[in-house]
Short mmCIF file of C-alpha atoms in Angstrom, two decimals:
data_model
loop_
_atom_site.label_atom_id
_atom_site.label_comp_id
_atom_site.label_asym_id
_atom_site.label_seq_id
_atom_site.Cartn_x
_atom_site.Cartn_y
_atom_site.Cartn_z
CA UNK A 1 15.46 -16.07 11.82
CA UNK A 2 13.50 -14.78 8.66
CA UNK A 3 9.85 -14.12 9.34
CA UNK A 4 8.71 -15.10 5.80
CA UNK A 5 5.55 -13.87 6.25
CA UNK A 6 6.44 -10.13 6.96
CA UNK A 7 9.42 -10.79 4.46
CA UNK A 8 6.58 -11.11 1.90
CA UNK A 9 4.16 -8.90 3.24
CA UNK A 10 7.09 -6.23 2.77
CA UNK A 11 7.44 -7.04 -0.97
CA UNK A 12 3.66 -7.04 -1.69
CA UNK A 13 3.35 -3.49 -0.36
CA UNK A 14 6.53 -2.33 -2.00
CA UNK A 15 5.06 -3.75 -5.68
CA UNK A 16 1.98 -1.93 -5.14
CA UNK A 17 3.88 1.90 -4.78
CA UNK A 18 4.02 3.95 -7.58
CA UNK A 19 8.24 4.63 -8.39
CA UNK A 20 8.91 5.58 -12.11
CA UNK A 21 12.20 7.10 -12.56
CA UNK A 22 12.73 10.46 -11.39
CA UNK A 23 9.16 9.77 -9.22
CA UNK A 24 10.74 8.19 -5.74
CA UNK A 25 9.34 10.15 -3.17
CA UNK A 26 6.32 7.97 -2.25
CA UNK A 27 9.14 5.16 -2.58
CA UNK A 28 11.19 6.51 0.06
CA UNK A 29 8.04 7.57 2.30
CA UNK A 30 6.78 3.79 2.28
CA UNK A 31 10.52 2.03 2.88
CA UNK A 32 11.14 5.52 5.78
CA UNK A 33 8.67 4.19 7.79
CA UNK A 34 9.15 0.17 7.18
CA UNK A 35 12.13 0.91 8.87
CA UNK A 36 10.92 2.79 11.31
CA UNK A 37 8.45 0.52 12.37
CA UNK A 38 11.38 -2.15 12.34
CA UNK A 39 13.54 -0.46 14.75
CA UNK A 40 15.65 2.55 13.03
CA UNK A 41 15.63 5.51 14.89
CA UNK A 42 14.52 8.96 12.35
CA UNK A 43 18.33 10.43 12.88
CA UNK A 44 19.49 7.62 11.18
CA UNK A 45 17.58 8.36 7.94
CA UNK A 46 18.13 11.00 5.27
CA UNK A 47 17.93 11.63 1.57
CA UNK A 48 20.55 13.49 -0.31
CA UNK A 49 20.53 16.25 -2.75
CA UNK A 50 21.50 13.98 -5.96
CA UNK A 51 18.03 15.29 -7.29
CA UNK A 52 18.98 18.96 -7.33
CA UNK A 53 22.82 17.83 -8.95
CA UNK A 54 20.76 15.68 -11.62
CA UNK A 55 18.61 19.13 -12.76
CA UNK A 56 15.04 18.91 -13.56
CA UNK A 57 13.25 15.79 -13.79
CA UNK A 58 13.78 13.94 -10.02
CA UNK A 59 12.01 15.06 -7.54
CA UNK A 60 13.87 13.48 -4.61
CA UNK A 61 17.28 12.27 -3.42
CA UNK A 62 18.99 8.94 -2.26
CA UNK A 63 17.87 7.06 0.27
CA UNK A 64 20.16 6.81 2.83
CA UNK A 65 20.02 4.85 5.99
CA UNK A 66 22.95 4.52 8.36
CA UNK A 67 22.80 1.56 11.22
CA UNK A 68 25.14 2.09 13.75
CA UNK A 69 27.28 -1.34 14.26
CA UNK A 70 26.78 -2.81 17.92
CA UNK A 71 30.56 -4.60 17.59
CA UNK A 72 33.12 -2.27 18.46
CA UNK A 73 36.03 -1.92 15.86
CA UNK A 74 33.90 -3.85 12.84
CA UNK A 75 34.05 -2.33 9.19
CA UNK A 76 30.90 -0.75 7.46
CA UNK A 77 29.74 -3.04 4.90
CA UNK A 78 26.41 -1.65 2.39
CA UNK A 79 23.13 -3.15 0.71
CA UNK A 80 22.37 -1.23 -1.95
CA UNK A 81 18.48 -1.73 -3.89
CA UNK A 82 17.45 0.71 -6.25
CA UNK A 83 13.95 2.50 -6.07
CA UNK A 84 12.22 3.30 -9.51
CA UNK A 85 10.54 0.89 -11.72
CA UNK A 86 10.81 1.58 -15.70
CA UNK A 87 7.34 3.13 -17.26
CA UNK A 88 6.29 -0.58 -18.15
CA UNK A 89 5.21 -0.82 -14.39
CA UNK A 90 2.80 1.89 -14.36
CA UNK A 91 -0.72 1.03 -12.12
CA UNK A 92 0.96 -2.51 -11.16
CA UNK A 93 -1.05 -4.59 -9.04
CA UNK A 94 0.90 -7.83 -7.42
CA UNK A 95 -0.75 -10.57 -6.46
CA UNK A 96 0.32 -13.94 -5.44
CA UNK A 97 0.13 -16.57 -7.91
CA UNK A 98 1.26 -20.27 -6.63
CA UNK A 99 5.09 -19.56 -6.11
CA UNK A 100 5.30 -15.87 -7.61
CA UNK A 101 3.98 -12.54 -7.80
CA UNK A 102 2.97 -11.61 -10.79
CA UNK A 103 1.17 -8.26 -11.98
CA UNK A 104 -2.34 -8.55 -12.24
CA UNK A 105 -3.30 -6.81 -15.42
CA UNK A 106 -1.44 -5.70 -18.04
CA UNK A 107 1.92 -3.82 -16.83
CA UNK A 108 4.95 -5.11 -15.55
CA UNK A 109 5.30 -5.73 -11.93
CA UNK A 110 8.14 -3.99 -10.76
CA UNK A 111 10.05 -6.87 -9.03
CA UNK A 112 13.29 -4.94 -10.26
CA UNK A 113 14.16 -3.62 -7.98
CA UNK A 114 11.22 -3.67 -5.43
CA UNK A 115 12.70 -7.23 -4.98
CA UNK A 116 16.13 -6.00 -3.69
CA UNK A 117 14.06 -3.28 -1.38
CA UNK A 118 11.94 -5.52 0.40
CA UNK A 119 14.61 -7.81 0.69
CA UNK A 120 17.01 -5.11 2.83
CA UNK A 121 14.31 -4.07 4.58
CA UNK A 122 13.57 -7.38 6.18
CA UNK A 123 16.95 -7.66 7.14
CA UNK A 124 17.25 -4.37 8.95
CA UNK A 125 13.84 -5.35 10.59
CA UNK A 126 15.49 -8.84 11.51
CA UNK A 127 18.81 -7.24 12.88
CA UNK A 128 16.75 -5.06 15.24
CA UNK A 129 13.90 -6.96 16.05
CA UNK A 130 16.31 -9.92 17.32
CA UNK A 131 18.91 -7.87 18.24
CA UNK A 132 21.62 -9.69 15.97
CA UNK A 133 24.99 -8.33 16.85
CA UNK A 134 26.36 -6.16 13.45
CA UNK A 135 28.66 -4.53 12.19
CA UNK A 136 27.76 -0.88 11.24
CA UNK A 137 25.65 -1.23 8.19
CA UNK A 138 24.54 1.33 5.06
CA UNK A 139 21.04 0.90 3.54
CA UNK A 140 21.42 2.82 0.15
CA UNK A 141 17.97 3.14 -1.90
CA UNK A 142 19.25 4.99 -4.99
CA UNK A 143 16.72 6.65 -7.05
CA UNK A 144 17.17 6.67 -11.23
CA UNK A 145 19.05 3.32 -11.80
CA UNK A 146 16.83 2.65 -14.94
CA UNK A 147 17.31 5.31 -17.70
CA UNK A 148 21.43 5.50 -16.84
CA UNK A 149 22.45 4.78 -12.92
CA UNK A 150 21.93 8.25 -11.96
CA UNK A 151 21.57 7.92 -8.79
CA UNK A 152 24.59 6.36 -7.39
CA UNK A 153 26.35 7.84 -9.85
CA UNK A 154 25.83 11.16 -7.58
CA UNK A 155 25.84 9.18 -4.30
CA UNK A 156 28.63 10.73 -1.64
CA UNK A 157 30.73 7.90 -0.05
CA UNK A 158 30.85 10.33 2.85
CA UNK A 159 26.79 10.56 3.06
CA UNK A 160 27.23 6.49 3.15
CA UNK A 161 29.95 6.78 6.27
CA UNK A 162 32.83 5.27 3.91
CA UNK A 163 31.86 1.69 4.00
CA UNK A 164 34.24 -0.79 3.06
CA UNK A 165 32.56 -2.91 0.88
CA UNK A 166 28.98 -3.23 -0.59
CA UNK A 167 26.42 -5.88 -1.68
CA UNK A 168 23.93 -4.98 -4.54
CA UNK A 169 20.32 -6.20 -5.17
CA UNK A 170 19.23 -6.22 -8.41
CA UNK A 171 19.24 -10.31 -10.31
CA UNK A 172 17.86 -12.91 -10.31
CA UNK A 173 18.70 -15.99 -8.94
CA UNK A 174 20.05 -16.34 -4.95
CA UNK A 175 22.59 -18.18 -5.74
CA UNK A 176 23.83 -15.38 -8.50
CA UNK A 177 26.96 -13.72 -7.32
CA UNK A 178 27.93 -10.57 -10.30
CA UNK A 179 31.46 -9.92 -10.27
CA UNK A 180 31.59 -7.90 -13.50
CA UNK A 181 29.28 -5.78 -15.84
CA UNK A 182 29.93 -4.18 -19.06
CA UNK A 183 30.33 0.08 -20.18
CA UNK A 184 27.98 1.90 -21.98
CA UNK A 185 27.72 4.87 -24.14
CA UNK A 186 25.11 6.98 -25.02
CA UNK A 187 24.40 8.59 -28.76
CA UNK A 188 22.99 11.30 -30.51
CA UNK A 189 22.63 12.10 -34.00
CA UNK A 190 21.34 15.65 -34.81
CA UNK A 191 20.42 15.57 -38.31
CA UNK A 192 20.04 18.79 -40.62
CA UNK A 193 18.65 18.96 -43.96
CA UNK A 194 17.07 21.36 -46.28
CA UNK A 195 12.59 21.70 -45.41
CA UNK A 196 10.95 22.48 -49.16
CA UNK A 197 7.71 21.68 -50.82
CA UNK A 198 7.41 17.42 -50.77
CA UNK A 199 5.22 17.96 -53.90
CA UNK A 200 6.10 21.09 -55.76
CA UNK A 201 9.87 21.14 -54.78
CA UNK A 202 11.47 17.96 -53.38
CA UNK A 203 14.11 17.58 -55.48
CA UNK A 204 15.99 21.23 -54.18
CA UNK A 205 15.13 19.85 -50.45
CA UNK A 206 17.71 17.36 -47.93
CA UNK A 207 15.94 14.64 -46.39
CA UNK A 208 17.16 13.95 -42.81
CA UNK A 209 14.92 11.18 -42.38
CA UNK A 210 16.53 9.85 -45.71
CA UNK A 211 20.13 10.68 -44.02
CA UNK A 212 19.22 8.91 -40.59
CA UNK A 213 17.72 5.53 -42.74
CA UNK A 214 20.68 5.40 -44.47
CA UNK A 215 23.07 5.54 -41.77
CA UNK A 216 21.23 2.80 -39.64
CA UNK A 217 21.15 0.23 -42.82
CA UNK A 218 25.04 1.05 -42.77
CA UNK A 219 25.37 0.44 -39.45
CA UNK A 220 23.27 -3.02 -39.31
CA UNK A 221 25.05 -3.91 -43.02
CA UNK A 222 28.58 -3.63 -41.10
CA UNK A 223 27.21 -6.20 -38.08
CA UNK A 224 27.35 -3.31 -35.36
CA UNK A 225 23.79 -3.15 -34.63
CA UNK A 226 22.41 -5.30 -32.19
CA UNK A 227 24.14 -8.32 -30.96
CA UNK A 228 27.67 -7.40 -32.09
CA UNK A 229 30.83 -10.16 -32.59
CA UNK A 230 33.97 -9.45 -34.14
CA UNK A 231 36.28 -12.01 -33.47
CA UNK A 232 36.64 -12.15 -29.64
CA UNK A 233 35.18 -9.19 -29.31
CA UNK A 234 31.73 -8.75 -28.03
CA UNK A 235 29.50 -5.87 -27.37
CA UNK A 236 26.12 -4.35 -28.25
CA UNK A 237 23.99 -1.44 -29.91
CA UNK A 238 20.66 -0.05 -30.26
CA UNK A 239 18.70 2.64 -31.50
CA UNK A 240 16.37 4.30 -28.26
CA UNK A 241 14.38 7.22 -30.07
CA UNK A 242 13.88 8.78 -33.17
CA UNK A 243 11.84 12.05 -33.60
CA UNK A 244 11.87 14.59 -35.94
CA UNK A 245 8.97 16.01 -39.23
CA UNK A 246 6.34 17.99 -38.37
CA UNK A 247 3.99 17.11 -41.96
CA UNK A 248 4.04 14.56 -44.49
CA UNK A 249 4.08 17.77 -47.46
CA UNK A 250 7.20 19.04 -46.04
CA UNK A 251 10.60 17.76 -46.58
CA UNK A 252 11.86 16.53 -43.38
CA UNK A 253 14.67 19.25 -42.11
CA UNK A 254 15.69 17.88 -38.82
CA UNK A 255 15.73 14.35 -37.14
CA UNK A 256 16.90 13.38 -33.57
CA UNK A 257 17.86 9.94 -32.56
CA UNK A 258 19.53 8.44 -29.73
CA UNK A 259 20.74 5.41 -28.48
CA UNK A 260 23.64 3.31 -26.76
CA UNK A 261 26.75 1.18 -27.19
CA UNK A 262 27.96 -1.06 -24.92
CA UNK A 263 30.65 -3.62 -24.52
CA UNK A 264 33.15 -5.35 -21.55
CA UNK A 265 35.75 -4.17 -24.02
CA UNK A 266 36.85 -0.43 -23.48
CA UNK A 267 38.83 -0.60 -27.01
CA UNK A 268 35.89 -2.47 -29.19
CA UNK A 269 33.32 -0.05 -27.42
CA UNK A 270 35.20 2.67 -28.70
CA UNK A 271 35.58 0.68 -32.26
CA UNK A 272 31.55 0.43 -31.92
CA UNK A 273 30.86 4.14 -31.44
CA UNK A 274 33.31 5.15 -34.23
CA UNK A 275 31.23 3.16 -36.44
CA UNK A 276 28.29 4.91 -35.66
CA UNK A 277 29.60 8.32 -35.77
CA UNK A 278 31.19 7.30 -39.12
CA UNK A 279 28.14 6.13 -40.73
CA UNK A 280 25.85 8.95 -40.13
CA UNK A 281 28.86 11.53 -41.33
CA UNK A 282 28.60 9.70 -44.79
CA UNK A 283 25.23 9.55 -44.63
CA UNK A 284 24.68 13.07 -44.33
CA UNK A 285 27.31 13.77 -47.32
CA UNK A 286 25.90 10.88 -49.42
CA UNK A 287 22.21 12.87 -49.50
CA UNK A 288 22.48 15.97 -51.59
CA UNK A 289 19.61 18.36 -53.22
CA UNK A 290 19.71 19.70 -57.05
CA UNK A 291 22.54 21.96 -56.03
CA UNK A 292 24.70 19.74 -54.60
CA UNK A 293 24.44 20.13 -51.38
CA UNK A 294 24.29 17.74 -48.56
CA UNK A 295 23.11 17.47 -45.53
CA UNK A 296 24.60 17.85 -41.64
CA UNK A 297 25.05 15.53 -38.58
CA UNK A 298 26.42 16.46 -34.96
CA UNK A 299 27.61 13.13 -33.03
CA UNK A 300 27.91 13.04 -29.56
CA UNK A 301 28.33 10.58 -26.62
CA UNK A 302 28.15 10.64 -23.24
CA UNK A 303 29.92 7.69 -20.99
CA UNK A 304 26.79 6.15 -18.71
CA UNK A 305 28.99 3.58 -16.86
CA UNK A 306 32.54 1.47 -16.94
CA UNK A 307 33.00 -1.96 -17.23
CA UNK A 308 34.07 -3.56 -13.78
CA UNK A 309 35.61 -6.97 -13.25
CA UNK A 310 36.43 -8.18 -9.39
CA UNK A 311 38.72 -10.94 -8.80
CA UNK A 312 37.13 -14.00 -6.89
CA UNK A 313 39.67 -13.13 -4.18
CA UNK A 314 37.88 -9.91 -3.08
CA UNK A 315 36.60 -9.86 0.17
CA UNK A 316 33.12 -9.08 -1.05
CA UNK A 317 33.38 -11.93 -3.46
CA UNK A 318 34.32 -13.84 -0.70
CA UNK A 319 31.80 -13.70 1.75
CA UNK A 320 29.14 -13.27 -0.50
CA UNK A 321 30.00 -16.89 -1.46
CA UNK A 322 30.01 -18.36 1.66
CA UNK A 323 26.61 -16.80 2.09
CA UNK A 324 25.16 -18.62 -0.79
CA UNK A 325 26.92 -21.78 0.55
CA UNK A 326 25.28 -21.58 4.03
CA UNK A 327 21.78 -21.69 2.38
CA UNK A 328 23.44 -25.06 0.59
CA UNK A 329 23.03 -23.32 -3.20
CA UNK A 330 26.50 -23.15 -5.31
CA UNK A 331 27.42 -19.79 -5.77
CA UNK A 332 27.54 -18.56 -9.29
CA UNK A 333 29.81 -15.71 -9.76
CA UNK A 334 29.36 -14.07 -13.14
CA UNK A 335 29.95 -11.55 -15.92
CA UNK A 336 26.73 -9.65 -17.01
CA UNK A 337 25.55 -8.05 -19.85
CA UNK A 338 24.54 -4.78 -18.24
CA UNK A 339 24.56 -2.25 -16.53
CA UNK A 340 24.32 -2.01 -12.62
CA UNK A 341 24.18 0.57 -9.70
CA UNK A 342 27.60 -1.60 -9.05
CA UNK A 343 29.16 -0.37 -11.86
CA UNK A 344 29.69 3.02 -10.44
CA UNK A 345 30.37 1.53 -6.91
CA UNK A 346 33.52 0.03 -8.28
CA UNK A 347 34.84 2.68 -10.30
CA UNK A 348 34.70 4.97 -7.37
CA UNK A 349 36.66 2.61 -4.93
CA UNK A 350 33.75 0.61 -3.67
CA UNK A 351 34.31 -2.95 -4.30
CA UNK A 352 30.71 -4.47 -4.87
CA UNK A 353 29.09 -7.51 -5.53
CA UNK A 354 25.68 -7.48 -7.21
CA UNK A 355 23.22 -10.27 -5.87
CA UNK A 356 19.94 -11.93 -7.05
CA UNK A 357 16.49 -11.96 -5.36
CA UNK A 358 14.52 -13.89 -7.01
CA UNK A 359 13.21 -11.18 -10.08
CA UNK A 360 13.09 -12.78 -13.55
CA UNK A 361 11.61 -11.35 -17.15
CA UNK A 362 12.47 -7.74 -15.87
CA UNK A 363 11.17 -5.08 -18.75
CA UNK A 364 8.50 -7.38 -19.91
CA UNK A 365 4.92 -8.42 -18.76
CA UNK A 366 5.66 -11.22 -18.07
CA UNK A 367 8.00 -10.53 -15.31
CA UNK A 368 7.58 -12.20 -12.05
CA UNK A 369 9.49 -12.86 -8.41
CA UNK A 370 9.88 -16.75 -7.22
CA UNK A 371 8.60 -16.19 -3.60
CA UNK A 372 10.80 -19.05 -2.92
CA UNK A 373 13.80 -17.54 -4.05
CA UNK A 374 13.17 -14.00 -2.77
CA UNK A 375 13.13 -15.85 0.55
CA UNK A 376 16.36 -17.23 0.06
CA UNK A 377 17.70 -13.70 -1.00
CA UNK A 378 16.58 -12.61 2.38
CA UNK A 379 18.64 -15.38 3.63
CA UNK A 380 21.49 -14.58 2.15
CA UNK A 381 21.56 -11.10 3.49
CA UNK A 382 21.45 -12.05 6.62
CA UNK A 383 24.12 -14.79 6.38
CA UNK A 384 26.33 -11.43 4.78
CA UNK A 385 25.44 -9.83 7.88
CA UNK A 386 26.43 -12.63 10.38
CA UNK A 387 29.70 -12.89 8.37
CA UNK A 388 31.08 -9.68 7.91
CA UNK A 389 30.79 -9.68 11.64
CA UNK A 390 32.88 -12.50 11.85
CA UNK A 391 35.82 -11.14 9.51
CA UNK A 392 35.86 -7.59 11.50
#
C-alpha cells in the first residue's frame, strides 16, 4: 500500500532542506506540514523545549507528533528519525542517479537521517490516507543526534505519551535489525605551560603543544588510539580538536584538545580513558623549563551515551523481525559500533530497536540512499505498524 512515488518524492524534498545540528527549525517546518497534508490534525503536533535545556546553540525543540490509535485498548509503539545532517551536508543538492540519490556537487547528501524522516512520514501519510487501523503511534524527530544524541537525550517520555516500545531509523540496510550499540566518553585536555620569547628565551618557557604531542605518541605507542584490542576487549579512540598558540615567536602557553572513547565494555572504556588521562599527566610533568618546572593538564570527561544490548526475545526485537520477514529479507539483528538516538531510549526504559533505510557511506561524499532499499524501509514500517496491532 506504499505509493513509491510520493515515498520518494518525500525523501527528495527532505535532502534538499538545510538541517545542521542545532539548525532544525526549517526541518521541522517542512516534515509539520508533510504531515499535515497527509492527514494529522495541528493539535497533534508540537516541539519541546529540549533547545532551551541544551543552552545556546539549538534553536528549536523535538519534534513530536502524537497519532491517536483507532484500536481501542492497543499499546503506543514509536518511530523515531533524527533531523540534522553533520556540516559535511551543507548546500546538498539530491538528485536521482540510476538506483540512488546521490548529492550533486561536492557535499554529502544527508541521507542520515533524512532517510529515516521521509521514511516515517510516508507511513503516517499511508496510515491516514488508507485509513489502516493502528495502534496509537509516536512520531519523534529529535534534533542534535550528530555531535552527542542531544536531543533524545532531553526527550520527556511523558511529551511522547509513554509508549511501550520504539523503532529507530538511522542504518543502512532493511533487513538490519540493531539490538545493541556501544558507550562513549568525551575528553578534554587543558594544557598550561609557560608563554616566553621562542627566539630570545625558549629555554625558561613550557611548551603545551610539546606536552599535548607527547601525550598523543604515548597514547598511540600503548595501542589505545584508534582501533583499540586488548585481548577480548574492544573499543575505540580519537582525537576531535586541537587549538591553542596565538604566534609562531611565542612559546605556546595553552592548548585545548578534545576527543572521545568508546567501547561495548563499561570496564575497558573506563581502562581506555584512564590511559588517556594518565598520559597527558606525565606529559605535562615530563616537559620542564630551565628552572625545573613543568607544565599543567586538567582531564575531564563527560559520559555521551551507554552501551545497550536487547535480548532477541524482546518484543521489539520480535516484531521488528517478522517485519523484515514479510518483505521475504532475513533479518539481521546486530551489535554496532556507535552511537544511536537508541542508546538513550534504552537506558531510560524504552526498549528500542534501531532499523536501516537504505543510507550507506554516511560522513563522506560519497554517501548515497539505494531507492530500492529505502522503499523496502518504508515497507517495513508499515508491516511494524500492521503488527503491533496484531499483538495489542
Amino acid at each position: 500500500m506504499i505509493n513509491k512515488d510520493k515515498a520518494l518524492s518525500h525523501l527528495l524534498d527532505l535532502l534538499a532542506v538545510p538541517g545542521p545540528t542545532g539548525q532544525e527549525s526549517q526541518v521541522v517546518e517542512a516534515i509539520t506540514k508533510k504531515l499535515i497534508a497527509a492527514g494529522c490534525k495541528k493539535a497533534w503536533i508540537k516541539t519541546d523545549d529540549a533547545h532551551k535545556r541544551l543552552g545556546e546553540g539549538f534553536e528549536i525543540g523535538n519534534l513530536i507528533v502524537k497519532l491517536p490509535g483507532t484500536i481501542k485498548g492497543a499499546t503506543r509503539i514509536m518511530f523515531s528519525a533524527h533531523m540534522d545532517t553533520v556540516p559535511l551536508c551543507k548546500g546538498a543538492v539530491p538528485m536521482v542517479k540510476g538506483g540512488r540519490i546521490v548529492a550533486k556537487g561536492n557535499t554529502g547528501l544527508g541521507g542520515d537521517d533524512r532517510s529515516g524522516c521521509a521514511a516515517i512520514v510516508t507511513l503516517a501519510e499511508t496510515l491516514l490516507k488508507n485509513k489502516i487501523p493502528h495502534p496509537p503511534i509516536t512520531l519523534l524527530f529529535p534534533i542534535a543526534e550528530e555531535n552527542g544524541l542531544h536531543g533524545s537525550r532531553m526527550v520527556r517520555f511523558k511529551d511522547l505519551g509513554n509508549p511501550a516500545m520504539g523503532f529507530n531509523l538511522d542504518g543502512q540496510e532493511p533487513n538490519e535489525i540493531v539490538i545493541g550499540a556501544m558507550s562513549a566518553v568525551r575528553w578534554q585536555a587543558e594544557i598550561k605551560g609557560i608563554s616566553t620569547h621562542a627566539g630570545l628565551e625558549p629555554h625558561k618557557g613550557i611548551s603545551a603543544g610539546l606536552i599535548a604531542s607527547k601525550a598523543m605518541a604515548t597514547i598511540a605507542e600503548k595501542g589505545y588510539f584508534g582501533k583499540i584490542i586488548k585481548g577480548n576487549r574492544v573499543g575505540t579512540s580519537n582525537l576531535g580538536s586541537m587549538r591553542g598558540g596565538e604566534t609562531n615567536n611565542q612559546v605556546m602557553d595553552i592548548a585545548v584538545m578534545t576527543g572521545e572513547c568508546r567501547s561495548h565494555s563499561p570496564a575497558f572504556l573506563e581502562q581506555i580513558v584512564k590511559v588517556y588521562k594518565t598520559s597527558f599527566e606525565q606529559a605535562a610533568k615530563s616537559v620542564t623549563n630551565d628552572k625545573s618546572k613543568c607544565g599543567k593538564v586538567k582531564f575531564s570527561t563527560i559520559s555521551d551515551y551507554r552501551a545497550f544490548r536487547l535480548k532477541k526475545s524482546e518484543p521489539c526485537v520480535k516484531i521488528a523481525s517478522k517485519a523484515v520477514e514479510a518483505v521475504d529479507k532475513k533479518p539481521n539483528p546486530l551489535v554496532m559500533d556507535a552511537g544511536l538516538d537508541a542508546n538513550n531510549f534504552n537506558e531510560k526504559g524504552l526498549p528500542t530497536v534501531t532499523l536501516g533505510c537504505g543510507s550507506h557511506k554516511f560522513h563522506q561524499l560519497e554517501e548515497y540512499v539505494d531507492i530500492k532499499e529505502f522503499h523496502t524501509a518504508c515497507d517495513v514500517l508499515l508491516n511494524i505498524a500492521n503488527l503491533s496491532r496484531a499483538s495489542a
